[in-house]
XYZ file of C-alpha atoms in Angstrom:
448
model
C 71.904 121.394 138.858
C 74.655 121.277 141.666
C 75.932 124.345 143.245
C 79.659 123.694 142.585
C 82.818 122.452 140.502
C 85.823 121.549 140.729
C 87.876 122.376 137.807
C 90.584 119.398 138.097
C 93.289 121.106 135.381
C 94.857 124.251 134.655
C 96.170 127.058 132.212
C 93.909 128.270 129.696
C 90.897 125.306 129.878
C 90.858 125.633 132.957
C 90.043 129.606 133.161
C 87.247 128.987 129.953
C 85.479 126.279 132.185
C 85.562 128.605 135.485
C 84.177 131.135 133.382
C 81.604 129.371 132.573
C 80.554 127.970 135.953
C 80.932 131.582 137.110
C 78.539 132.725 134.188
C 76.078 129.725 135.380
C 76.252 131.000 138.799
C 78.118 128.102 139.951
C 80.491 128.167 142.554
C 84.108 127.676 140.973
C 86.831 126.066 142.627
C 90.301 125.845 141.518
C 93.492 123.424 142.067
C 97.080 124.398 141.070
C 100.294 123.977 141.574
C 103.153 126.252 143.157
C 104.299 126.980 140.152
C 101.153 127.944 138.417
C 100.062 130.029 141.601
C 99.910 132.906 139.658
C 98.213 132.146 136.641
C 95.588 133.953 135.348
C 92.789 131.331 136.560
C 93.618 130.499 139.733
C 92.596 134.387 140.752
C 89.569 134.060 138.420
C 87.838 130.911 140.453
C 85.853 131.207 143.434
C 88.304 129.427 145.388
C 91.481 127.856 144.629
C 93.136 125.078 146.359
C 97.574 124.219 146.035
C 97.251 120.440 145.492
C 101.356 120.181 144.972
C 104.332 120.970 143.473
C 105.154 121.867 139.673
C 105.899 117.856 139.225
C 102.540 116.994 137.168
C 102.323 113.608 138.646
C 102.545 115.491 142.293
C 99.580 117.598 141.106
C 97.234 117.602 138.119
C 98.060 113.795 137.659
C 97.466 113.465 141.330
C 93.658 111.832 142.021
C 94.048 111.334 145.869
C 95.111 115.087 146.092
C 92.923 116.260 143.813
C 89.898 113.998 145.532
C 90.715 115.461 148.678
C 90.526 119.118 147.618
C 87.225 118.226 146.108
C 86.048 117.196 149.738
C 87.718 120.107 151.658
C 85.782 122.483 149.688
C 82.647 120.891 149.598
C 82.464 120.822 145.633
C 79.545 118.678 144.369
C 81.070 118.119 140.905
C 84.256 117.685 138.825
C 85.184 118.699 135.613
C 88.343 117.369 134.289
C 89.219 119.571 131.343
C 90.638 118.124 128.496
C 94.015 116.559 129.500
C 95.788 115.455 132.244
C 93.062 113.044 134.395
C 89.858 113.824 131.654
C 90.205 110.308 129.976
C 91.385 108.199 133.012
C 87.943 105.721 133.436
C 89.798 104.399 137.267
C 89.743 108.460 138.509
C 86.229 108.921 136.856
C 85.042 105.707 138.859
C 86.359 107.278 141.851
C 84.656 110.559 141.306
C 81.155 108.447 141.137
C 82.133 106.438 143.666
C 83.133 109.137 146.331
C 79.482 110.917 145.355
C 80.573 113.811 143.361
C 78.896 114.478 139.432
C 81.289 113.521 136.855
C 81.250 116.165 134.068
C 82.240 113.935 131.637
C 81.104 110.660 129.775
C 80.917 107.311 131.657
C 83.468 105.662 133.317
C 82.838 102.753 130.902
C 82.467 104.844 127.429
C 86.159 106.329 128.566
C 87.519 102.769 128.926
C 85.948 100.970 125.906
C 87.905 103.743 123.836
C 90.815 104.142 125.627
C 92.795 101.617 123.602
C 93.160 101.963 119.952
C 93.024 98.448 118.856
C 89.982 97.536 121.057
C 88.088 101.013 119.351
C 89.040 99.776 116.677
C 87.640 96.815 116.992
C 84.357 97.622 118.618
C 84.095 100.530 115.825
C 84.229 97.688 113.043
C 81.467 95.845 114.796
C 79.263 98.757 114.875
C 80.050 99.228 110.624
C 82.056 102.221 111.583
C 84.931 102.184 108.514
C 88.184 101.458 109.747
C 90.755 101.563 107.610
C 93.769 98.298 107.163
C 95.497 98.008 110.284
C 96.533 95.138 112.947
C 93.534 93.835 115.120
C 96.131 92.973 118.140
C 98.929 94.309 119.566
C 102.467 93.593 117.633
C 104.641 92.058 120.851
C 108.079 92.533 119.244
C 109.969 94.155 116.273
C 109.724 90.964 114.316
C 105.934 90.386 114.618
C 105.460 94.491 113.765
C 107.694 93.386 110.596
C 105.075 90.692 109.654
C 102.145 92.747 110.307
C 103.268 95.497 108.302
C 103.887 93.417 104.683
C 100.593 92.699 105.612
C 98.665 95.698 105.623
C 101.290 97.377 103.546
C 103.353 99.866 103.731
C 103.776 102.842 104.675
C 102.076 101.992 107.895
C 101.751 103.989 111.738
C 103.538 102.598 114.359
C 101.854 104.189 117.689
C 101.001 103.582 121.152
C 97.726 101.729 121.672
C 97.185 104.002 124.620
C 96.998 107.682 125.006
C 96.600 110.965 122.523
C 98.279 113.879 121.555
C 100.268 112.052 118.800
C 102.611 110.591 121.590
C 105.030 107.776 120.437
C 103.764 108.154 116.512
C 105.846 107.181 114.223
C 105.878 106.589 109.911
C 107.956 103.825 108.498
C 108.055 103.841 104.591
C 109.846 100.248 104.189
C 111.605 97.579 106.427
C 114.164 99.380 107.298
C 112.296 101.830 109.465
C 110.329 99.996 110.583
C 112.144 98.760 113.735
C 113.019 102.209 114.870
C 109.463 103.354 114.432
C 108.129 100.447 116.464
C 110.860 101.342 119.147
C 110.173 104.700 119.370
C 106.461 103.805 119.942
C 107.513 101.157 122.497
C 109.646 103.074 124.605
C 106.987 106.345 124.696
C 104.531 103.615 125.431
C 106.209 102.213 128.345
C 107.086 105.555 129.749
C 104.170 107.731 129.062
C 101.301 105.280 129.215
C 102.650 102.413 131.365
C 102.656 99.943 129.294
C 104.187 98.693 125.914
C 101.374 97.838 123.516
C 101.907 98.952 120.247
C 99.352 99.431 117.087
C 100.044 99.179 113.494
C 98.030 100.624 110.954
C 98.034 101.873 107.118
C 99.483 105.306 107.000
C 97.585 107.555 103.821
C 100.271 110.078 102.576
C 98.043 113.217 101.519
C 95.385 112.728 104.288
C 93.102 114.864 105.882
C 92.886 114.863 109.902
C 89.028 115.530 110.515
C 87.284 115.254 113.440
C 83.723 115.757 114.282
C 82.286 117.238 117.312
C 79.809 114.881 119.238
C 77.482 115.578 122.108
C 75.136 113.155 123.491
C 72.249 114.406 125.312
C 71.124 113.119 129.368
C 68.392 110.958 127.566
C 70.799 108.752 125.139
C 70.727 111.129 122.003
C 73.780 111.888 119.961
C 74.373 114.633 118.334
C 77.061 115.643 115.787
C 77.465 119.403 115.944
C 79.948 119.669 112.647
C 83.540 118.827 111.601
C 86.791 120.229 112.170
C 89.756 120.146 109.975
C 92.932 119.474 112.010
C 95.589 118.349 109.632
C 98.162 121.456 110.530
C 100.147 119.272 112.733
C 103.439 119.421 113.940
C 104.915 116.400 115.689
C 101.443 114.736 114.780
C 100.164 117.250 117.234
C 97.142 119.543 116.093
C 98.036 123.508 115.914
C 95.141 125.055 114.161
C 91.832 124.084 113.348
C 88.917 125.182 111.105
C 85.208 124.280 110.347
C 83.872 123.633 108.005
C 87.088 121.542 106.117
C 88.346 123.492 102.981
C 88.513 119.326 101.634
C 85.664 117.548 102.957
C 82.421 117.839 100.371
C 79.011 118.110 101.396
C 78.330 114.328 100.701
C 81.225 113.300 102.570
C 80.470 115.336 105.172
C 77.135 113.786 105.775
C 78.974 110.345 106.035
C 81.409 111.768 108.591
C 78.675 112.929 110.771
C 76.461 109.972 110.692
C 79.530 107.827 111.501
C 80.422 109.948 114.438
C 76.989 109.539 115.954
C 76.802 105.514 115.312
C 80.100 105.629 117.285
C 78.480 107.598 119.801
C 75.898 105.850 120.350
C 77.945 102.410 120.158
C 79.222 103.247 123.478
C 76.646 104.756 125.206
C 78.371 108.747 125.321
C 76.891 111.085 127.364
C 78.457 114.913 127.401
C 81.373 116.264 124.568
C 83.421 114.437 122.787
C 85.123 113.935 119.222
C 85.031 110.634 117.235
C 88.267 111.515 114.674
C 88.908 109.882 111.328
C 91.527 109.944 108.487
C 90.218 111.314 104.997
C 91.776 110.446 101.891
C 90.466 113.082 99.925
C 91.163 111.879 96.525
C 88.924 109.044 97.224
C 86.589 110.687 98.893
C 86.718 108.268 101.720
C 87.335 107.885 105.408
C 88.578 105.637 108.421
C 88.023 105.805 111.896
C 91.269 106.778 114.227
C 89.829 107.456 117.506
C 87.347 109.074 120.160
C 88.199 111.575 122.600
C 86.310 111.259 125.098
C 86.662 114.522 126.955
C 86.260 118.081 125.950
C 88.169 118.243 122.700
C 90.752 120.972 122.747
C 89.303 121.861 119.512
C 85.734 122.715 121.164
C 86.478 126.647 120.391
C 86.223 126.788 116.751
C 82.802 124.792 116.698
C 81.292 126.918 119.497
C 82.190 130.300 117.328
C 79.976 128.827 114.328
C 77.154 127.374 116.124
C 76.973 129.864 118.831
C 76.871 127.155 121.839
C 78.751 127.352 124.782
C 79.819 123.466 124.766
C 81.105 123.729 128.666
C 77.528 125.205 129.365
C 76.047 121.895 127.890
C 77.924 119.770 129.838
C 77.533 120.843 132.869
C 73.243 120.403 131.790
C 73.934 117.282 130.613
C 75.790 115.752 133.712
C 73.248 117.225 135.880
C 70.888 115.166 133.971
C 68.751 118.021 132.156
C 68.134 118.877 128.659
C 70.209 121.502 126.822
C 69.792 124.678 126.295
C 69.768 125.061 122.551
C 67.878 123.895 119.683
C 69.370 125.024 116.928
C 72.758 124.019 116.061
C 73.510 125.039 112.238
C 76.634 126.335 111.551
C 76.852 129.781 110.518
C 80.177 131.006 108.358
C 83.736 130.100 109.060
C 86.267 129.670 111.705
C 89.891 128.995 112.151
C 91.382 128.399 115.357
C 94.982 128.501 116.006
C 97.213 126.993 119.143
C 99.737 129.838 120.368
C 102.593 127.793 121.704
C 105.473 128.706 123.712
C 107.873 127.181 121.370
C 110.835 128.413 118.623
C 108.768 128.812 115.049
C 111.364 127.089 113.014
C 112.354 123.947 114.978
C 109.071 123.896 117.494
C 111.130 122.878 120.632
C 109.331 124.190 123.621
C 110.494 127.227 125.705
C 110.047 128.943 128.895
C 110.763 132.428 130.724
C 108.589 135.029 131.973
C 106.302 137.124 129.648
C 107.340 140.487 129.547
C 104.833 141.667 126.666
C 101.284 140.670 126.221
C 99.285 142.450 123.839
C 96.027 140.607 122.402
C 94.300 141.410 119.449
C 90.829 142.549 119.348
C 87.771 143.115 117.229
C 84.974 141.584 115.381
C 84.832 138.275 115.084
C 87.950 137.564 117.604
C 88.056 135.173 120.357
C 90.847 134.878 122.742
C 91.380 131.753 125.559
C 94.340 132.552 127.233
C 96.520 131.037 130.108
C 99.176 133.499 130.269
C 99.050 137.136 131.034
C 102.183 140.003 130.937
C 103.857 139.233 134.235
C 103.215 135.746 134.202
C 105.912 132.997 133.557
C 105.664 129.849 131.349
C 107.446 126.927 133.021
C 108.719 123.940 131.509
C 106.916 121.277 133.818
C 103.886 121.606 131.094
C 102.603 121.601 127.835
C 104.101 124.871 125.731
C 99.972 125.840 125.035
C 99.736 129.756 126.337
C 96.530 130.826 124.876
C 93.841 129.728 121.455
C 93.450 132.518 118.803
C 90.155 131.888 116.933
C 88.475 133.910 114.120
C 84.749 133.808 112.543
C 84.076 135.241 109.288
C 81.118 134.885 107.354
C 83.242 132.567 104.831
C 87.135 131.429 104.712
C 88.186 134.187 103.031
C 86.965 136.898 105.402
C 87.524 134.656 108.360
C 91.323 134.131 107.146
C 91.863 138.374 106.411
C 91.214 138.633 110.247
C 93.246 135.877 111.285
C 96.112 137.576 109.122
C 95.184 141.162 110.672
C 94.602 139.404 114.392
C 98.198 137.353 114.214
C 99.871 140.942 113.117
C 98.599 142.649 116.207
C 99.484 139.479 118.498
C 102.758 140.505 120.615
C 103.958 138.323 122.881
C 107.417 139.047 124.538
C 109.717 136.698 126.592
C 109.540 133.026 125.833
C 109.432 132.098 122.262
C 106.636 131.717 120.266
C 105.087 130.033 117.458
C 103.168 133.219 116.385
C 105.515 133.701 113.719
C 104.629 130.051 111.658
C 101.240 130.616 112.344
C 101.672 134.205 110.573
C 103.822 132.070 108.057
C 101.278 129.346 107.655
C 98.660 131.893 106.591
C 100.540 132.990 103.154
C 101.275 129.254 102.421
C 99.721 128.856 98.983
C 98.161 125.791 100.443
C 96.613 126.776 103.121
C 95.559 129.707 101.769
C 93.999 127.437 98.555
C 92.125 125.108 101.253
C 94.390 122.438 99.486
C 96.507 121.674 102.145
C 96.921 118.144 104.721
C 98.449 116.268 107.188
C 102.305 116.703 105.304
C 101.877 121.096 105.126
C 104.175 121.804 108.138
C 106.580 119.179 106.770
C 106.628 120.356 103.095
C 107.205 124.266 104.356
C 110.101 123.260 106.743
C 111.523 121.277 103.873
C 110.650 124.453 101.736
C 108.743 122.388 99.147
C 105.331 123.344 98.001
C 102.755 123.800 100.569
């Protein structure tokens, strides 16, 4: 095992993974920007390092900076978190290559399934299902026009590159469709640096599942459960539970197996998630796409199964076994993102937080990135802390999430605590009946 790590992100992942180092007895360093200087993990690390200004690209996005605060304080690893640099296979390379441990998968796995349409394609090989979509990327609005009568519509217009729901956009009929494939041009371009675009079938009614992998030092992949993550907003994830309300035990089975061929298809070492699209009326499934970092999501598996996910990677990269050997899930868990953002219209906001009062309890887990004192900043992503809850089944697990959001207070910026209360007294969330469309259909003020 190496002595040290440098956590290469920030805000609340990056506290949870010096916590763990710190727990492991490694040394843990920290980088940061100006403005994040006084964020709650920068004073929990070992050591923390200013690497630039608020400008992400000047900072967390920035490998030479980041490389060199790495070699300034002697760290012998790297863990990239699970945004910002985590899925870039060039900065990866030059981890390896500059003779630091990676704490992540290869350099390769990350850049086989970096691009949609070649996972896509390499999933289909392997007799992973994939559902209709384009096998190349649509060049123009014309070609997307052709492509779509062919796989039907409504389709997904996204870009090939990149997560997070970036660029994704639904066209029901010709007439949308050029705007859709603009929009996911243009974020494309901007965001990801270039303008390939994907088209595929778009399932009104769908479940968003994802399954947790791990694969072990010695080539072994595990799948450590599913995750139901179709409370989106902006085709970004908010909460998450395990096990799904709408996945049955059959279909489970065939999620789990599929995750680990996929796995294993690429040769995956550490945590990842392979995630699919569930049409649950069918009872089937089609492959999406693999993050291959620590999934955001990681929280709500490691309350069930009692692992510390972190813990294993840092084993696995050091090339030793893990330290558990069970992994059976035990009752439920819901996990919910607490955004800085207004609850009716979800556009980000900022200030300083005057009021922070967590809940507490049985059962409650809090990963925070904010304290009372502390100001959220536009320059990032509006995620201020992960609210999770275990129960021994969804309805006990969802009376403490109601009890825990009550006693959540959060002054200052906006917040998204309100939906989330909201969301909780939906009749279809509450029913387990709910999918991909639930934030859309409440908005509208439709059925849940």
């Amino acid at each position: 095992m190496f002595e040290s790590v440098l956590v290469a992100n920030r805000g609340e992942i990056a506290g949870r993974i010096v916590r763990t180092a710190r727990a492991m007895g490694l040394k843990a360093i920290a980088v940061h920007s100006d403005a994040d200087e006084g964020l709650p993990f920068v004073a929990e690390a070992d050591e923390a390092v200013l690497i630039g200004p608020a400008d992400p690209s000047r900072s967390y996005l920035n490998a030479a900076a980041i490389l060199e605060a790495a070699r300034r304080t002697n760290a012998q690893a790297i863990h990239p978190g699970d945004g910002v640099l985590a899925e870039n296979a060039v900065f990866a390379r030059q981890v390896t290559g500059g003779g630091l441990v990676w704490v992540g998968p290869p350099p390769l796995a990350i850049a086989r399934m970096s691009d949609k349409i070649n996972s896509r394609n390499l999933m289909r090989e392997a007799g992973v299902p994939v559902g209709p979509a384009g096998w190349e990327p649509v060049p123009d609005a014309g070609s997307a026009a052709e492509e779509a009568e062919r796989i039907g519509y409504p389709v997904m217009v996204k870009p090939a590159a990149g997560d997070g729901g970036l660029g994704l956009a639904v066209a029901h009929d010709p007439a949308g469709l050029r705007a859709a494939y603009e929009t996911a041009r243009a974020t494309a371009e901007r965001v990801f640096g270039h303008g390939a675009v994907l088209l595929e079938r778009y399932v009104p009614g769908a479940l968003h599942i994802e399954v947790q992998i791990l694969g072990l030092a010695d080539g072994t992949v595990l799948a450590l459960g599913e995750r139901d993550c179709s409370v989106q907003r902006r085709y970004q994830k908010i909460v998450e539970e395990t096990p799904s309300p709408g996945v049955a035990p059959a279909l489970r089975d065939r999620l789990l197996a599929a995750a680990v061929r996929a796995g294993e298809t690429v040769g995956y070492r550490g945590a990842g998630s392979v995630e699919f699209l569930v049409d649950p009326a069918a009872q089937d499934f089609a492959f999406l796409e693999m993050s291959t970092r620590l999934p955001s999501g990681h929280v709500v598996t490691e309350t069930v199964t009692g692992i510390d996910l972190v813990e294993q990677q840092f084993r696995i990269a050091a090339g030793g076994p893990v330290s558990f050997t069970d992994a059976a899930p035990r009752g439920h868990a819901v996990a919910f993102r607490v955004h800085a953002e207004d609850p009716r219209e979800f556009r980000p906001g900022s200030g300083e937080i005057k009021v922070w009062e967590e809940p507490a309890g049985d059962g409650i887990r809090i990963d925070a990135g904010y304290a009372e004192g502390t100001t959220v900043t536009p320059h990032y992503h509006p995620l201020i802390a992960k609210l999770t809850v275990h129960g021994d089944d969804r309805g006990h697990a969802l009376a403490r999430a109601r009890a825990a959001l009550d006693a959540f207070r959060i002054e200052g910026p906006p917040t998204n605590l309100p939906f989330l209360r909201e969301l909780l007294d939906a009749p279809g969330f509450a029913a387990g009946t709910y999918d991909t469309g639930i934030v859309g259909r409440m908005r509208a003020g439709g059925p849940s």
